[in-house]
XYZ file of C-alpha atoms in Angstrom:
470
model
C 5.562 -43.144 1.293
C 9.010 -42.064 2.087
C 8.414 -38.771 -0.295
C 5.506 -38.018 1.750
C 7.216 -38.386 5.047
C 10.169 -36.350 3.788
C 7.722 -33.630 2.543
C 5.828 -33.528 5.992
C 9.003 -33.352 7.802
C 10.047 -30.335 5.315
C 7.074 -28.523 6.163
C 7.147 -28.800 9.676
C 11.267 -27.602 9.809
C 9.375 -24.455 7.466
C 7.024 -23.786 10.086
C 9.674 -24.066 13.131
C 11.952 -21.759 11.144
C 9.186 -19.138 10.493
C 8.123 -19.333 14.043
C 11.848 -18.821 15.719
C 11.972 -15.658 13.114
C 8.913 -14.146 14.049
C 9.493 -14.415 17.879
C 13.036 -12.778 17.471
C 10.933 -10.191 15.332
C 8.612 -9.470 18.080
C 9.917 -10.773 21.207
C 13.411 -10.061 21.237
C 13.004 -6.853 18.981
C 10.810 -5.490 21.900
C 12.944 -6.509 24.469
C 15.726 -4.803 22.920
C 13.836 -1.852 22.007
C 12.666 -1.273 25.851
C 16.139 -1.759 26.837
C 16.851 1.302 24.294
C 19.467 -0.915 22.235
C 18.308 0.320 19.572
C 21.144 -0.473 16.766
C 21.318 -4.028 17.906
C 17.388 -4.423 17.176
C 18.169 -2.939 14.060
C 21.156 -5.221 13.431
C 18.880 -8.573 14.789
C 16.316 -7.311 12.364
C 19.090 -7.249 9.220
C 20.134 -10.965 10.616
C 16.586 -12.165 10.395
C 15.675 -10.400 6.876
C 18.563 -12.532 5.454
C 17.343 -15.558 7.096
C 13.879 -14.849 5.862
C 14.966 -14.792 2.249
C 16.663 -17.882 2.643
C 13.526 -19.909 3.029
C 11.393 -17.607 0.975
C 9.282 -15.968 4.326
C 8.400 -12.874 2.682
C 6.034 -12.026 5.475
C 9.281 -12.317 7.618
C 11.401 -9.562 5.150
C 8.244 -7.416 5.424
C 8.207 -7.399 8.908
C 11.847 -6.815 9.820
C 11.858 -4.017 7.208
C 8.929 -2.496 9.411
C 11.080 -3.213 12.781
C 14.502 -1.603 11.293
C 12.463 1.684 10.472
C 11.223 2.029 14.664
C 14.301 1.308 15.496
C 15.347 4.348 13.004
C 12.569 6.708 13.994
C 13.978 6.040 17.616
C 17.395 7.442 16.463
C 16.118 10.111 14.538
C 16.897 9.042 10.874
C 13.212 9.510 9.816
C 14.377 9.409 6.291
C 15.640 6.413 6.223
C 13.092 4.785 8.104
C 10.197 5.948 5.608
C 12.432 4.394 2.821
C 12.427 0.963 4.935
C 8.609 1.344 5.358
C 8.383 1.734 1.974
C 10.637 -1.579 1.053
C 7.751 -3.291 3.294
C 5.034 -1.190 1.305
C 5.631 -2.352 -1.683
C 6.004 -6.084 -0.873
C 2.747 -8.384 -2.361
C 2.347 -10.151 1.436
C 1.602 -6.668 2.718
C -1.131 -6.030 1.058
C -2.323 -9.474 2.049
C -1.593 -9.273 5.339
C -3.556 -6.560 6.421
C -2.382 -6.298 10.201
C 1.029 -5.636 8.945
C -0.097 -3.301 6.065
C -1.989 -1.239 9.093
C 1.442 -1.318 11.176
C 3.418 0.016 7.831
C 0.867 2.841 7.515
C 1.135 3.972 11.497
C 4.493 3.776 10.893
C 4.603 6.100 8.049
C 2.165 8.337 9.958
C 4.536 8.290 13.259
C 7.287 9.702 11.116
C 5.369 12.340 9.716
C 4.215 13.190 13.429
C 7.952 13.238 14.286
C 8.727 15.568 11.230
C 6.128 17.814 12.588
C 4.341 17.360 8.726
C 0.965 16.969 11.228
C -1.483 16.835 8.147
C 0.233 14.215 6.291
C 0.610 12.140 9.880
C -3.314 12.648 10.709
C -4.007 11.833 7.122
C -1.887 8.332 7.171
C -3.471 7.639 10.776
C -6.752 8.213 9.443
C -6.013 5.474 6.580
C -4.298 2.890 9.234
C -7.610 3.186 11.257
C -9.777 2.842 8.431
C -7.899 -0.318 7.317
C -8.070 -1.219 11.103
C -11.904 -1.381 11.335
C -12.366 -2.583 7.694
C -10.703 -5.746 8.652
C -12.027 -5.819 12.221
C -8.623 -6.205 13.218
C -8.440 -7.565 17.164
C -5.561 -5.281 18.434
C -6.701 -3.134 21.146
C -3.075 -2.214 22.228
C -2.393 -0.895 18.372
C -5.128 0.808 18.077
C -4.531 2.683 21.382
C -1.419 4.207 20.166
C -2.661 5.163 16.405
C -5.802 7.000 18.521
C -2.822 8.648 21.045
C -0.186 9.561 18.003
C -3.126 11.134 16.127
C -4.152 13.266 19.097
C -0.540 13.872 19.140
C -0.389 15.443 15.611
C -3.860 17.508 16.707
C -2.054 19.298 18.974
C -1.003 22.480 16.928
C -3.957 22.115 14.779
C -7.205 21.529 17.309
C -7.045 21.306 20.876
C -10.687 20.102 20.811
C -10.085 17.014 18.747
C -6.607 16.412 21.020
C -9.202 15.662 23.673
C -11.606 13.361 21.599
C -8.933 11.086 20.519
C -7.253 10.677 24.060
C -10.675 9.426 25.230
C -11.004 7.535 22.297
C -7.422 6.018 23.511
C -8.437 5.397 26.618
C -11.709 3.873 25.467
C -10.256 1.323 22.696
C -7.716 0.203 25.862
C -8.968 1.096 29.351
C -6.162 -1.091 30.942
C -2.938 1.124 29.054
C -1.707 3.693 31.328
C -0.819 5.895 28.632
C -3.540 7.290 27.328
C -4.242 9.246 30.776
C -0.991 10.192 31.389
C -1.217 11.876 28.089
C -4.524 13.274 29.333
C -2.591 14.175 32.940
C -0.311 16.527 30.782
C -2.686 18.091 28.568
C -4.558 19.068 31.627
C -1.317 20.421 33.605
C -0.348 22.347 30.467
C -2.783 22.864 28.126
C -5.681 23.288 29.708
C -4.214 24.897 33.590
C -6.256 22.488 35.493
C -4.431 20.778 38.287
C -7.161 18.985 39.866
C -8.241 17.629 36.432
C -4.103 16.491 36.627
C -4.234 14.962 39.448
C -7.595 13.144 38.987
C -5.856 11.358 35.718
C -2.675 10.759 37.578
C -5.058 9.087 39.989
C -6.886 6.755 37.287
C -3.055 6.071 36.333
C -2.246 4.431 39.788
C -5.588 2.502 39.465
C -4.677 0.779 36.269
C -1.357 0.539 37.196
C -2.334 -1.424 40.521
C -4.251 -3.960 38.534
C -2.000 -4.100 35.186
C 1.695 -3.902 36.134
C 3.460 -1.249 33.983
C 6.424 -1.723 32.019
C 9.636 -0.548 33.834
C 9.221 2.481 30.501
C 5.632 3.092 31.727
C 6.805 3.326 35.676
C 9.530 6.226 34.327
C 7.212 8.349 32.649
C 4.605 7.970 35.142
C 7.205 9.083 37.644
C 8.240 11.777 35.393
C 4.583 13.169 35.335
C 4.295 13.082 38.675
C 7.420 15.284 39.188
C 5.613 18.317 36.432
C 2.804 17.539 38.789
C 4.786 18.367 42.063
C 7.005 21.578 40.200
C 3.812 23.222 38.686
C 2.286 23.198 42.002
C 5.330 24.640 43.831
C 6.304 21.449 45.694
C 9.956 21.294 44.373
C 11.399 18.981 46.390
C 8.476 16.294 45.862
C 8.943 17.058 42.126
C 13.112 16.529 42.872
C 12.108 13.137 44.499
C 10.364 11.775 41.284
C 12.384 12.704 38.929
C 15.255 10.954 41.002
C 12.826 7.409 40.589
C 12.144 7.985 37.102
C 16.109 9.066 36.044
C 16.842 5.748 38.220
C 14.441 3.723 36.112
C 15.419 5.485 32.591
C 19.271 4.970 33.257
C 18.771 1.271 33.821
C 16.359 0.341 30.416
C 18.449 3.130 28.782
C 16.262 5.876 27.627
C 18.616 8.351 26.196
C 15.136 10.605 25.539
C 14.252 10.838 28.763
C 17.816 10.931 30.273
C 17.896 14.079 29.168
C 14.357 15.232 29.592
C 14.807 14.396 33.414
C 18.114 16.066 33.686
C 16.374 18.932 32.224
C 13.444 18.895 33.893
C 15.340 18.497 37.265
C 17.936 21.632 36.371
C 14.620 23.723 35.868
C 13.396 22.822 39.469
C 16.740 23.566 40.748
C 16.715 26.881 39.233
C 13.367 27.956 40.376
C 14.879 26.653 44.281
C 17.565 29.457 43.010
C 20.330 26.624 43.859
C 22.061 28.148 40.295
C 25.119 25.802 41.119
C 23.165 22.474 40.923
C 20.929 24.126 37.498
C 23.955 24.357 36.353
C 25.270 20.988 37.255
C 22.195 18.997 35.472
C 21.769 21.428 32.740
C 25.191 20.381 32.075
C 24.275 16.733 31.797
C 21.579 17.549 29.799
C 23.055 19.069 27.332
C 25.520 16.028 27.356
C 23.062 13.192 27.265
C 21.772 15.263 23.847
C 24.713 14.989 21.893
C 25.783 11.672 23.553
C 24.739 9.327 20.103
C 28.334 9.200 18.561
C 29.136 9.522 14.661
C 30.763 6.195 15.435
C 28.214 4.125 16.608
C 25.679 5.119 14.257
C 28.221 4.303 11.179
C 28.082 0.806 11.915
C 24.896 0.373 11.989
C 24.515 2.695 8.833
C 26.643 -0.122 7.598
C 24.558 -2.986 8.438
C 21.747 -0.957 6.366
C 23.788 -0.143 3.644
C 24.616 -3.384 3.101
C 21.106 -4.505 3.510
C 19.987 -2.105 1.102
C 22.632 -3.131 -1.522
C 21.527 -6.727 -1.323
C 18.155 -5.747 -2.052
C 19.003 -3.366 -5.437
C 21.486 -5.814 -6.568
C 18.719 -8.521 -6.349
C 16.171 -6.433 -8.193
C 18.902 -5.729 -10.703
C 19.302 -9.039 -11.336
C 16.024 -9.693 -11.959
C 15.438 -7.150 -14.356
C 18.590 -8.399 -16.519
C 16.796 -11.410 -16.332
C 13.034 -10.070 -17.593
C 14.673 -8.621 -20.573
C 16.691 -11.543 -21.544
C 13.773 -13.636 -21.572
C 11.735 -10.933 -23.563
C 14.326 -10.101 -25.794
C 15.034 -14.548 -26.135
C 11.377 -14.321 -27.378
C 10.975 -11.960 -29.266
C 13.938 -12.829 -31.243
C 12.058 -16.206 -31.346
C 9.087 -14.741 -32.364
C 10.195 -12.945 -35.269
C 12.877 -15.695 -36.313
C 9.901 -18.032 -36.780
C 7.469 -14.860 -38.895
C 10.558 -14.995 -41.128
C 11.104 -18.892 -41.573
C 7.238 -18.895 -42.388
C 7.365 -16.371 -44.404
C 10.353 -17.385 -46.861
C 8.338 -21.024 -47.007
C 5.079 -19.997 -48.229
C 7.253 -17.704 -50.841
C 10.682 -18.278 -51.214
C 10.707 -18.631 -54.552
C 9.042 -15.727 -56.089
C 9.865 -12.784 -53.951
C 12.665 -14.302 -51.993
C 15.006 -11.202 -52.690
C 12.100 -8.378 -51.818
C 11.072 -10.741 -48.785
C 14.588 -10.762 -46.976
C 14.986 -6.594 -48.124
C 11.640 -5.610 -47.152
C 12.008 -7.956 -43.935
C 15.262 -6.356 -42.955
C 14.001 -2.585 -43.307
C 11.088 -3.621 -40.963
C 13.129 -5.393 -38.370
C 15.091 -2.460 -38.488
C 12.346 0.054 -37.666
C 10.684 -2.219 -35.219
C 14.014 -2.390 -33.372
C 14.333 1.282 -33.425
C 10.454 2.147 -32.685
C 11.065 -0.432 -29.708
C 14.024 1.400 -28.371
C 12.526 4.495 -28.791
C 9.296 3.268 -26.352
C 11.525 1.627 -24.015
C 13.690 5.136 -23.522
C 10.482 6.694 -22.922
C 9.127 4.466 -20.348
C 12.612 4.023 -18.609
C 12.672 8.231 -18.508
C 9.093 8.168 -16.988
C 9.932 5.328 -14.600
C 12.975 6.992 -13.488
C 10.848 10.184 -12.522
C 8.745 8.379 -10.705
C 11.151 6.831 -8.636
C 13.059 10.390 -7.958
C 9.836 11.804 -7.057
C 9.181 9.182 -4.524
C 12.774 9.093 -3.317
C 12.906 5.346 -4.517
C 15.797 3.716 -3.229
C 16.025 2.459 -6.939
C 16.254 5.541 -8.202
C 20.346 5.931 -8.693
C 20.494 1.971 -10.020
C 18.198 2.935 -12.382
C 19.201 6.102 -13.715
C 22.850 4.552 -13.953
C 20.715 1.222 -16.195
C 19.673 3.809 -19.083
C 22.051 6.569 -18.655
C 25.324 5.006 -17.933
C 27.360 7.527 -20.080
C 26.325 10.450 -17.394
C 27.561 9.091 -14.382
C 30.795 7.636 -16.754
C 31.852 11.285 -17.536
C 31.189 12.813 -13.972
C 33.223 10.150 -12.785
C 36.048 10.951 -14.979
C 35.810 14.589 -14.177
C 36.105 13.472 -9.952
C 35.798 9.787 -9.297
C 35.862 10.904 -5.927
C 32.318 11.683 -6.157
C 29.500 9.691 -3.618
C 26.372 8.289 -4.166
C 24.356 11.011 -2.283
C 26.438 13.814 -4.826
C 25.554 11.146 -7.857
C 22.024 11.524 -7.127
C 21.953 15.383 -7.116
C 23.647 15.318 -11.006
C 20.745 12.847 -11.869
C 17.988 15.461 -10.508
C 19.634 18.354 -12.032
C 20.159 16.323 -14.922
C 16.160 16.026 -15.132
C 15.763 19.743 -14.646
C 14.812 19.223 -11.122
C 13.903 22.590 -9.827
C 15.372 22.695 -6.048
C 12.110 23.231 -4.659
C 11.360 19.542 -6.425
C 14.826 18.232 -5.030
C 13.854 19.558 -1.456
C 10.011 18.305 -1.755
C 11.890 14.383 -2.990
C 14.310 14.020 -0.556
C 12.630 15.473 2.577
C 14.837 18.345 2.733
C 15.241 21.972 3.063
C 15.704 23.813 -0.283
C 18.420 25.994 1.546
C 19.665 22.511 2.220
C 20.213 22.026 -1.726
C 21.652 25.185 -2.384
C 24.704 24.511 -0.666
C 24.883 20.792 -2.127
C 24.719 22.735 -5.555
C 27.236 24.969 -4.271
C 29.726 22.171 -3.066
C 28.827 19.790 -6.288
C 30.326 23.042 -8.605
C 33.616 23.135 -6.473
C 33.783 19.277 -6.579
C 33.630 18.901 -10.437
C 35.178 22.190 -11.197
C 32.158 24.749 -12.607
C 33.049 28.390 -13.077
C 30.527 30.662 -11.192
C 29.244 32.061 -14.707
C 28.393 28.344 -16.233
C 24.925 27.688 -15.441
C 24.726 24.139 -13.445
C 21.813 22.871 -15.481
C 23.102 24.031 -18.566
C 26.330 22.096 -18.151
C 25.124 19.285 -16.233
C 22.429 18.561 -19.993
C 25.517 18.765 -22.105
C 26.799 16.042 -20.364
């Protein structure tokens, strides 16, 4: 009785854990993220991950590896935040949890969209919508944004189907206020039609009279209202909103549209020919853009580092534990084939048993190497192909002797420069190296160029030549 008590009493702290996680995960994470603290949702996202794996909620790991990458895509490290989406991606509860599995794949899809890739992005929204309505998910507000971000990546590809997906926004949630400002701008740029503007700025106020916007919602309704006023010639009503909305943005912190407004307002000030106060806000403009600090995004870099670390020093740990138990049995395994074997005949062909048993231990050994190179190699391909975050652990697993002898030519070397000597050392073309690692291949040029000078290569050696010989 006192077992089942205790057991009961377990399960219900489990539950009251998992339910404090998810609300900072949601809740909190939101909260910050309106406020545009964006590091410290990050950084309450690393604090919950860890807290998650201490009670074995991998729903909650999946989920705060989703939240760290919007908080990433926010900052403008889209790399990094498709390698968090992909941490989530290949967990087991997110392909059970299909909600979450939808979010992952409009996540992947808004990075794309931010990369300007607009194919891939449509082609990941299509997949997050299909998963959506296979389901019958009950998420009006998510759906809403997938229909507005795909319209969004339509934009340089199809005006027509821009249109048919803001409607379809506005259709899925009549009550967001979104979806027809988005429709407000298309019409005030796009399509030159000011009284089609201001008949969706009108439907804005409606819903916004009967659902009261978020102070984020108020700004860039504001700030819609000001293109409104400029376009039509009405500078000083288009001065006044932008004043409301930069008041709004300053307080929830919304670097982004700091700076839009100060540009915005320079432009009006400009076309008022008051050159001294263009200048003025063009100033701040320019200011507010290069106002994220080196410093303040190394420590959260750090957080994620260290994050990411944890999580490649677990899975290394596992594997080292896989192959000790395979190698345990199938040292077992043939210890036993060879006790068997010398009972049945020990005393006949005990000397050609243990000689013929030795040559074929010896060739099973080296036929099992041999297969286990060759899937490590292909593995390792993979994982550079799909800029695996597991890729450098890896390589360094079966290859150890490269990264030994680079290191003893400049220990000085970083992981980033390690990688690079593992994809030339595969014959990576730097069209391949661009394609992995979301780069330019200009981009890897001059990392070639800078890994010769670090480790030393004359001009005339050829890189992959050298970096083979290894």
């Amino acid at each position: 009785m006192a077992f089942v008590l205790l057991f009961f009493q377990f399960i219900g702290m489990a539950q009251e854990n998992t339910g404090h996680i998810d609300s900072l995960l949601t809740v909190e994470f939101n909260a910050l993220r309106q406020r545009g603290e964006f590091e410290k949702a990050a950084n309450l996202c690393v604090d919950q991950i860890k807290a998650s794996r201490e009670i074995g909620y991998d729903q909650g790991v999946a989920k705060g590896y989703k939240q760290i990458s919007i908080a990433l895509t926010a900052l403008g490290q889209y790399q990094e935040s498709l390698r968090y989406l992909a941490l989530a991606q290949n967990m087991a509860i997110t392909s059970k949890n299909h909600d979450l599995r939808v979010r992952v794949l409009s996540g992947v899809a808004n990075n794309y969209l931010e990369l300007k890739l607009n194919q891939k992005a449509i082609e990941k929204y299509d997949e997050a919508i299909l998963q959506y309505k296979k389901y019958r998910l009950d998420n009006d507000k998510l759906l809403c944004v997938m229909y507005m971000n795909k319209s969004a990546s339509f934009a340089p590809i199809n005006i027509d189907s821009v249109l048919i997906y803001r409607h379809k926004a506005i259709k899925s949630n009549p009550t967001n206020p979104n979806p027809y400002i988005n429709l407000a701008y298309f019409y005030m740029f796009k399509g030159n039609n000011l009284d089609s503007t201001e008949h969706y700025l009108k439907k804005v106020q409606n819903v916004m009279a009967l659902n009261p916007p978020t102070k984020y919602q108020e700004s860039v309704f504001l700030m819609t209202y000001g293109d409104f006023h400029k376009k039509k010639g009405d500078y000083k009503a288009a001065l006044n909103y932008y004043g409301q909305a930069l008041e709004i943005s300053k307080v929830i912190k919304r670097v982004r549209e700091i700076g839009l407004l100060y540009n915005s307002i320079s432009e009006t000030y400009d076309l008022m020919g008051d050159s001294e106060k263009s200048s003025e806000f063009h100033q701040n403009y320019l200011e507010v853009n290069n106002s994220i600090s080196e410093e303040k995004n190394r420590a959260l870099n750090l957080a994620l580092e260290q994050l990411l670390e944890e999580q490649e020093s677990e899975y290394r740990m596992e594997r080292r534990q896989f192959l000790f138990l395979i190698t345990t049995g199938i040292v077992v395994l043939l210890v036993l084939i060879y006790l068997l074997y010398r009972y049945f005949d020990k005393k006949r062909k005990q000397k050609l048993i243990e000689k013929d048993l030795a040559i074929r231990l010896k060739e099973q050994e080296s036929n099992a190497l041999r297969e286990r190179l060759n899937d490590a190699f292909n593995e390792i391909v993979a994982l550079a192909s799909e800029n695996s975050p597991f890729f450098l652990a890896r390589f360094q697993e079966v290859y150890p002797e490269v990264f030994q002898k680079l290191l003893k030519i400049n220990p000085n070397l970083v992981n980033t420069e390690l990688k690079l000597c593992a994809m030339i050392w595969f014959n990576f073309s730097s069209k391949e190296i661009a394609r992995f690692t979301f780069v330019q291949p200009k981009t890897v040029q001059v990392k070639k160029y800078r890994l010769r000078k670090k480790l030393g290569i004359p001009k005339s050696e050829d890189l992959y030549h050298w970096m083979s010989s290894l």
